[in-house]
Coordinates of C-alpha atoms in Angstrom, one line a residue:
M23 CA -114.0 -18.0 -36.5
A24 CA -111.6 -17.4 -39.1
S25 CA -108.4 -16.7 -38.1
S26 CA -104.6 -16.6 -40.1
C27 CA -101.7 -14.6 -38.6
C28 CA -99.3 -12.9 -41.3
K29 CA -95.5 -13.8 -41.1
I30 CA -93.7 -11.1 -41.7
S31 CA -89.9 -10.7 -43.6
P32 CA -86.8 -9.4 -41.4
I33 CA -86.5 -6.5 -43.2
I34 CA -90.4 -5.5 -42.4
S35 CA -90.1 -5.6 -38.8
I36 CA -86.7 -4.3 -38.3
F37 CA -89.1 -1.4 -40.2
V38 CA -92.2 -1.5 -38.1
F39 CA -89.7 -1.6 -35.0
F40 CA -87.9 1.9 -36.0
L41 CA -91.4 3.1 -36.2
F42 CA -92.7 2.2 -33.1
F43 CA -90.1 4.7 -32.0
I44 CA -91.0 7.7 -34.0
F45 CA -94.8 6.5 -32.8
S46 CA -93.4 6.7 -28.8
V47 CA -96.6 8.1 -27.9
C48 CA -94.8 9.8 -24.5
P49 CA -91.9 10.0 -22.9
V50 CA -90.0 7.6 -20.4
E51 CA -88.3 9.7 -18.3
S52 CA -87.6 8.8 -14.4
V53 CA -87.5 11.0 -12.0
N54 CA -84.7 12.3 -9.4
F55 CA -86.1 12.4 -5.2
N56 CA -82.5 12.8 -4.0
A57 CA -82.9 14.6 -1.4
S58 CA -79.5 16.5 -1.8
N59 CA -80.9 18.0 -4.4
Q60 CA -84.1 19.3 -2.5
N61 CA -82.9 22.8 -0.8
F62 CA -86.0 25.2 -0.7
Q63 CA -85.9 27.3 -3.7
P64 CA -88.5 30.3 -2.9
R65 CA -88.0 32.7 -6.6
K66 CA -88.1 29.1 -8.3
E67 CA -91.0 28.2 -7.4
S68 CA -92.1 31.3 -7.3
L69 CA -91.3 31.2 -11.0
K70 CA -92.4 28.1 -11.7
M71 CA -96.0 28.8 -10.8
K72 CA -96.2 31.4 -12.4
I73 CA -95.0 29.6 -15.3
I74 CA -98.3 27.2 -14.8
S75 CA -100.4 30.1 -14.3
D76 CA -99.6 31.8 -17.5
R77 CA -100.0 27.7 -19.3
L78 CA -103.2 28.2 -17.8
M79 CA -105.1 31.3 -18.2
K80 CA -104.1 30.1 -22.2
I81 CA -105.5 27.2 -21.7
N82 CA -108.8 27.3 -20.0
K83 CA -110.9 29.7 -21.6
P84 CA -113.9 32.0 -21.3
S85 CA -117.2 29.1 -20.2
I86 CA -120.4 30.1 -20.5
K87 CA -121.8 27.2 -18.4
T88 CA -119.4 24.3 -15.8
I89 CA -120.4 20.7 -15.1
Q90 CA -119.3 18.9 -12.5
S91 CA -118.0 15.1 -13.5
P92 CA -119.4 12.3 -11.3
D93 CA -115.0 11.5 -12.2
G94 CA -113.9 15.0 -10.6
D95 CA -113.5 16.3 -14.4
L96 CA -114.5 20.1 -14.2
I97 CA -116.4 20.0 -17.9
D98 CA -116.3 23.7 -19.2
C99 CA -118.8 25.2 -22.2
V100 CA -117.0 27.4 -24.3
L101 CA -118.1 29.2 -27.4
S102 CA -116.9 27.9 -30.4
H103 CA -115.5 30.7 -32.3
Q104 CA -113.7 31.2 -28.4
Q105 CA -111.9 27.7 -28.9
P106 CA -107.9 26.9 -28.0
A107 CA -107.7 26.6 -32.1
F108 CA -108.4 29.4 -32.8
D109 CA -105.7 30.2 -31.2
H110 CA -103.5 29.4 -34.7
P111 CA -102.4 32.3 -35.9
Q112 CA -103.8 30.5 -39.4
L113 CA -107.7 30.3 -38.0
K114 CA -107.4 34.2 -35.6
G115 CA -110.9 35.2 -36.8
Q116 CA -112.4 32.6 -38.1
K117 CA -115.9 29.9 -37.0
P118 CA -115.4 26.3 -37.6
M119 CA -116.1 24.6 -40.9
D120 CA -119.2 23.8 -42.8
L121 CA -120.0 19.2 -42.9
P122 CA -117.5 17.4 -45.2
E123 CA -118.2 15.0 -47.4
R124 CA -118.8 11.0 -45.9
P125 CA -116.7 8.4 -46.6
K126 CA -119.1 6.3 -49.3
G127 CA -119.6 2.6 -48.5
Q128 CA -120.2 4.4 -44.7
I129 CA -122.5 1.2 -42.9
P130 CA -123.6 2.4 -39.7
T131 CA -121.0 -0.3 -37.3
S132 CA -123.4 -2.4 -34.7
S133 CA -121.8 -1.1 -31.1
M134 CA -121.7 -3.8 -29.0
S135 CA -123.6 -2.0 -26.0
E136 CA -126.8 -0.2 -26.4
E137 CA -124.8 3.2 -26.2
N138 CA -121.3 4.8 -25.9
V139 CA -121.0 7.7 -23.2
Q140 CA -118.7 9.7 -21.2
L141 CA -118.7 9.7 -17.3
W142 CA -119.4 13.8 -17.4
S143 CA -122.6 13.4 -19.5
I144 CA -124.6 10.6 -18.0
T145 CA -126.6 13.2 -15.8
G146 CA -128.2 14.3 -19.4
E147 CA -126.6 17.8 -18.5
F148 CA -124.4 18.9 -21.9
C149 CA -122.9 22.3 -23.2
P150 CA -125.0 24.5 -25.1
E151 CA -125.4 25.0 -29.4
G152 CA -123.1 27.3 -30.2
T153 CA -120.4 26.2 -27.2
I154 CA -118.1 22.8 -27.9
P155 CA -117.5 21.1 -23.9
I156 CA -113.8 21.1 -22.7
R157 CA -112.1 19.0 -20.3
R158 CA -110.8 21.9 -17.8
T159 CA -107.1 21.8 -17.2
T160 CA -105.6 22.6 -13.4
E161 CA -102.8 23.3 -11.3
Q162 CA -102.2 19.4 -10.4
D163 CA -102.2 18.4 -13.5
F164 CA -98.9 20.4 -14.0
L165 CA -97.8 20.2 -11.3
R166 CA -97.1 16.1 -11.9
A167 CA -96.3 15.8 -15.2
S168 CA -92.3 15.5 -16.1
S169 CA -92.2 18.5 -17.8
I170 CA -94.8 21.7 -17.4
R171 CA -92.3 23.4 -20.5
R172 CA -93.8 20.4 -22.6
F173 CA -97.0 20.1 -20.7
G174 CA -99.4 18.3 -23.1
R175 CA -96.6 17.7 -25.8
K176 CA -95.1 14.2 -26.2
I177 CA -90.9 15.0 -25.4
R178 CA -88.8 14.1 -27.8
R179 CA -85.9 11.6 -28.0
P180 CA -83.0 10.9 -30.1
I181 CA -84.2 8.4 -32.5
R182 CA -82.6 5.3 -32.2
R183 CA -83.4 1.7 -34.3
D184 CA -83.2 -0.5 -31.4
S185 CA -86.8 -0.1 -30.3
S186 CA -85.9 -3.0 -27.3
S187 CA -84.7 0.1 -24.7
N188 CA -86.6 2.7 -25.4
G189 CA -89.3 1.8 -22.7
H190 CA -92.2 1.4 -25.6
E191 CA -93.9 -2.1 -26.2
H192 CA -96.7 -2.7 -29.4
A193 CA -98.9 -4.5 -30.4
V194 CA -100.2 -3.2 -33.6
G195 CA -101.3 -4.2 -37.3
Y196 CA -101.0 -2.2 -40.0
V197 CA -100.9 -1.6 -43.3
S198 CA -98.6 0.5 -46.3
G199 CA -97.5 0.8 -49.3
D200 CA -100.7 2.6 -51.6
Q201 CA -102.0 6.2 -50.4
Y202 CA -104.4 6.5 -47.9
Y203 CA -106.8 8.9 -46.9
G204 CA -108.1 7.9 -43.3
A205 CA -108.9 4.8 -41.5
K206 CA -111.7 3.3 -39.7
A207 CA -112.1 0.7 -37.0
S208 CA -113.9 -0.7 -33.6
I209 CA -112.2 -0.6 -29.9
N210 CA -113.2 -2.5 -26.8
V211 CA -112.9 0.2 -24.3
W212 CA -111.1 -1.4 -20.8
A213 CA -108.8 0.2 -17.6
P214 CA -105.9 -1.9 -17.9
R215 CA -104.2 -1.4 -14.7
V216 CA -100.6 1.2 -14.5
A217 CA -98.3 0.5 -12.5
N218 CA -96.6 4.6 -12.0
R219 CA -97.4 7.5 -12.9
Y220 CA -95.0 7.8 -15.3
E221 CA -96.4 4.5 -17.7
F222 CA -99.3 4.8 -19.8
S223 CA -101.7 2.3 -21.4
L224 CA -103.3 3.4 -24.3
S225 CA -105.1 1.5 -28.0
Q226 CA -105.5 3.8 -30.4
L227 CA -105.2 3.6 -34.6
W228 CA -102.4 6.1 -36.2
V229 CA -102.6 7.7 -40.1
I230 CA -99.0 8.4 -41.0
A231 CA -96.8 10.5 -43.6
G232 CA -93.0 11.1 -44.0
S233 CA -90.0 9.4 -44.0
F234 CA -90.4 8.3 -40.3
G235 CA -87.0 11.7 -40.0
D236 CA -87.9 14.8 -38.4
D237 CA -90.6 15.2 -41.3
L238 CA -93.2 12.9 -39.6
N239 CA -97.0 13.8 -39.7
T240 CA -99.3 11.3 -37.7
I241 CA -103.1 11.7 -36.2
E242 CA -104.3 8.9 -33.7
A243 CA -107.0 9.1 -31.8
G244 CA -108.0 6.2 -29.2
W245 CA -108.5 5.7 -25.8
Q246 CA -105.8 6.4 -22.5
V247 CA -105.5 4.8 -19.3
S248 CA -102.8 8.2 -18.2
P249 CA -102.4 8.6 -14.3
E250 CA -99.4 11.0 -15.4
L251 CA -102.0 13.3 -17.7
Y252 CA -104.9 13.3 -15.9
G253 CA -104.3 11.7 -12.2
D254 CA -106.7 9.1 -12.4
N255 CA -106.9 5.0 -14.2
Y256 CA -110.5 5.9 -16.3
P257 CA -109.8 5.3 -19.5
R258 CA -110.1 8.3 -21.2
F259 CA -110.2 9.4 -25.0
F260 CA -108.0 11.1 -26.8
T261 CA -106.7 13.3 -29.8
Y262 CA -103.2 13.4 -30.8
W263 CA -101.2 15.1 -34.6
T264 CA -97.9 16.7 -35.1
S265 CA -96.3 17.5 -38.0
D266 CA -92.4 17.4 -37.1
A267 CA -92.3 13.8 -35.5
Y268 CA -93.3 15.6 -32.4
Q269 CA -90.6 18.3 -31.9
A270 CA -92.4 21.5 -31.7
T271 CA -96.0 20.8 -32.6
G272 CA -98.7 19.2 -31.7
C273 CA -99.9 18.2 -28.7
Y274 CA -102.6 15.8 -27.0
N275 CA -106.4 16.5 -26.8
L276 CA -107.4 20.9 -26.8
L277 CA -104.2 21.6 -25.1
C278 CA -102.6 23.9 -28.4
S279 CA -104.2 25.1 -31.0
G280 CA -104.7 22.6 -34.1
F281 CA -107.5 20.7 -33.6
V282 CA -111.0 22.4 -34.2
Q283 CA -114.3 20.7 -32.1
T284 CA -117.0 21.5 -33.6
N285 CA -119.7 19.2 -31.1
N286 CA -121.3 20.0 -28.2
R287 CA -121.6 16.6 -26.7
I288 CA -117.9 15.4 -27.0
A289 CA -115.1 16.4 -24.6
I290 CA -111.2 15.6 -25.4
G291 CA -110.0 13.8 -23.1
A292 CA -112.9 12.9 -20.7
A293 CA -113.3 9.1 -19.6
I294 CA -115.4 6.6 -21.2
S295 CA -118.2 4.9 -19.6
P296 CA -118.9 1.9 -19.7
I297 CA -116.5 -0.7 -20.4
S298 CA -115.7 -3.8 -20.7
S299 CA -115.4 -6.4 -18.7
Y300 CA -113.9 -9.7 -18.0
N301 CA -116.3 -12.8 -19.8
G302 CA -119.0 -9.8 -19.0
G303 CA -120.1 -6.9 -21.6
Q304 CA -118.2 -5.8 -24.2
F305 CA -118.0 -2.5 -24.9
D306 CA -116.1 -0.8 -27.6
I307 CA -116.3 3.1 -29.5
S308 CA -116.0 3.5 -33.1
L309 CA -113.2 5.9 -35.0
L310 CA -113.0 7.0 -38.5
V311 CA -110.3 9.6 -39.5
W312 CA -111.0 10.6 -43.1
K313 CA -110.1 13.7 -44.7
D314 CA -112.4 15.5 -46.9
P315 CA -111.5 15.9 -51.0
K316 CA -113.2 19.3 -51.0
H317 CA -111.1 21.1 -49.0
G318 CA -108.6 18.9 -47.5
N319 CA -109.1 18.9 -43.4
W320 CA -108.8 15.7 -41.9
W321 CA -111.9 15.4 -39.6
L322 CA -112.7 12.6 -36.9
E323 CA -116.3 11.1 -36.0
F324 CA -116.0 9.5 -32.5
G325 CA -119.2 6.1 -32.6
N326 CA -121.7 6.6 -35.3
G327 CA -122.3 10.0 -37.4
V328 CA -121.0 12.1 -34.6
L329 CA -118.7 14.2 -35.5
V330 CA -115.7 15.4 -33.4
G331 CA -114.2 18.2 -35.8
Y332 CA -111.3 18.6 -37.7
W333 CA -107.0 19.3 -38.5
P334 CA -106.8 21.8 -40.6
S335 CA -104.9 20.6 -43.6
F336 CA -102.2 23.4 -43.2
L337 CA -100.9 21.9 -40.0
F338 CA -99.5 19.3 -42.2
T339 CA -97.1 18.9 -44.7
H340 CA -97.6 15.4 -45.8
L341 CA -100.4 14.7 -44.1
R342 CA -101.9 17.5 -47.1
N343 CA -101.6 15.1 -49.4
H344 CA -102.4 11.2 -48.0
A345 CA -101.1 8.9 -45.7
G346 CA -98.4 6.4 -46.4
M347 CA -99.2 3.9 -43.6
V348 CA -101.7 3.6 -41.2
Q349 CA -101.6 1.7 -37.7
F350 CA -103.6 0.7 -35.8
G351 CA -103.5 -1.8 -32.1
G352 CA -102.1 -1.1 -28.0
E353 CA -98.4 0.3 -26.5
I354 CA -97.8 0.6 -23.5
V355 CA -94.3 2.4 -21.8
N356 CA -92.2 0.0 -19.8
N357 CA -89.6 2.0 -16.9
R358 CA -88.3 -0.3 -15.9
A359 CA -89.6 1.0 -11.9
T360 CA -88.4 -1.8 -10.2
N361 CA -85.3 -3.5 -12.2
S362 CA -87.5 -6.3 -13.7
H363 CA -90.3 -5.5 -16.8
T364 CA -93.8 -3.4 -15.4
S365 CA -96.8 -5.1 -15.0
T366 CA -98.4 -2.7 -16.4
Q367 CA -101.2 -4.4 -18.4
M368 CA -102.3 -3.7 -21.9
G369 CA -106.3 -3.5 -23.0
S370 CA -107.5 -6.1 -20.5
G371 CA -104.2 -7.6 -19.6
H372 CA -104.8 -10.8 -21.2
F373 CA -103.2 -12.2 -24.2
A374 CA -104.6 -12.8 -27.4
G375 CA -105.7 -16.7 -28.1
E376 CA -107.9 -15.7 -25.0
G377 CA -110.5 -14.6 -27.5
F378 CA -114.0 -12.7 -27.3
G379 CA -115.4 -11.7 -24.1
K380 CA -111.5 -11.9 -22.0
A381 CA -108.9 -9.8 -24.5
S382 CA -108.8 -6.8 -26.5
Y383 CA -109.8 -6.1 -30.1
F384 CA -110.0 -3.9 -32.9
R385 CA -112.7 -5.3 -35.1
N386 CA -113.9 -3.4 -38.9
L387 CA -110.1 -2.2 -39.7
Q388 CA -111.1 0.2 -42.7
V389 CA -109.2 2.3 -45.1
V390 CA -110.8 5.5 -47.4
D391 CA -109.3 4.9 -50.6
W392 CA -108.5 7.5 -53.1
D393 CA -113.0 8.0 -54.5
N394 CA -113.2 9.1 -50.4
S395 CA -114.9 5.8 -50.1
L396 CA -114.2 2.9 -47.5
I397 CA -112.7 -0.1 -48.0
P398 CA -111.3 -3.6 -46.0
L399 CA -107.4 -4.1 -46.1
S400 CA -106.0 -6.1 -48.5
N401 CA -102.2 -6.2 -46.4
L402 CA -102.8 -6.2 -42.9
K403 CA -99.8 -7.2 -40.6
V404 CA -99.3 -7.9 -37.5
L405 CA -96.8 -7.6 -35.0
A406 CA -95.5 -7.4 -31.6
D407 CA -91.9 -6.1 -30.3
H408 CA -92.4 -8.4 -27.2
P409 CA -94.4 -10.9 -27.7
N410 CA -94.3 -13.1 -24.2
C411 CA -94.9 -10.0 -22.8
Y412 CA -98.0 -8.6 -25.7
N413 CA -99.5 -10.7 -28.2
I414 CA -101.2 -10.1 -31.2
Q415 CA -103.5 -12.4 -33.4
G416 CA -105.3 -11.2 -37.1
G417 CA -108.0 -13.0 -39.1
I418 CA -110.9 -12.3 -40.5
N419 CA -114.4 -13.5 -40.9
R420 CA -117.8 -11.7 -42.7
V421 CA -119.0 -10.3 -39.2
W422 CA -116.6 -8.3 -38.9
G423 CA -114.3 -8.5 -41.2
N424 CA -110.5 -7.4 -40.1
Y425 CA -110.1 -7.7 -37.1
F426 CA -107.5 -8.9 -34.4
Y427 CA -107.1 -10.1 -30.7
Y428 CA -104.1 -8.1 -29.1
G429 CA -102.5 -7.0 -25.2
G430 CA -101.3 -8.8 -22.3
P431 CA -100.3 -8.2 -18.8
G432 CA -96.9 -7.4 -18.6
R433 CA -94.7 -9.3 -16.4
N434 CA -95.3 -12.7 -15.8
S435 CA -92.9 -16.1 -15.8
R436 CA -91.8 -16.2 -19.8
C437 CA -91.6 -11.9 -19.5
P438 CA -89.8 -11.0 -16.6

């Protein structure tokens, strides 16, 4: 397999390090368990539970059927026009859009597995036509969160040019400097170890526009292990969006109005099965995000031809037109809870150099051009901001096109 790593100028490195902070997927916050501050305050607790109850009423819509998942999730089948998206003032009273025009040149991607499914659907039960499956949010989900007010959203932190202390570490490939109308990749799925509740490990693609200040627009999709968000260590299919650098807009999955789901067999936020194993079977998912040239909405495809839904174009400012950068790769949070580097794993938990069957990968990387055509990348750059902890190696060949291996174990003798 041919392999090539790309050299990056110091200016580009500094620029991308700056971007990494803006893209941070969730807050790095410590929780104070000082007993002296834990006086029993029944009125305060009552108000807190009232806020949670009100939020749950808004998030969890009436269902016509509920499916019990083997991992403990409850999947509610909600009528399509009653999903959270239609709480948005600009969507009230509407119904999901018709199917979009797919990108040209799309070749069905053979998966490394015969079929990728989600745990909730292993029994063969699905939601009826005209409904969508939504993972039910519980009181416990709120009580685990570091911020009830910002539950389901990323917490905005001051912008700093130095990413070395913000706790988010990355190994990514990216393209920039052109107009992009979508991105596609196949990503193999693992269950990396996450050291504590307030850390996470994810692998995703980002579609990005804006000046990387308060006007940052992003669309994100991939898999993540997040004990804080989901209460377990399963890899889960997730989405995110924002139009103001995570300040007041956007959320994970369907936890706010915005993303319109059209599919009755995929539950965003639900666990993925099967997963890859070291020196064993490799299982990947294909993700495609693209801008429908007719209506301007950004559609999401999961697997081979399975349309999940779309982000309406009016949610965004810069992404109403096109993206200026596309990024693929892994990210973890390191909150240094033990005053040393975290042992949270990225990807498989093994370095890129171990290769197929051992390291994590992204393959068949493509972007969508102005003509709604999928094309290979011509200038992929790869970068790891903490290469002794997590690294990346890019390459290109006839079978996988543009690809890279990435990941690592976190704390080790070279990453204390």
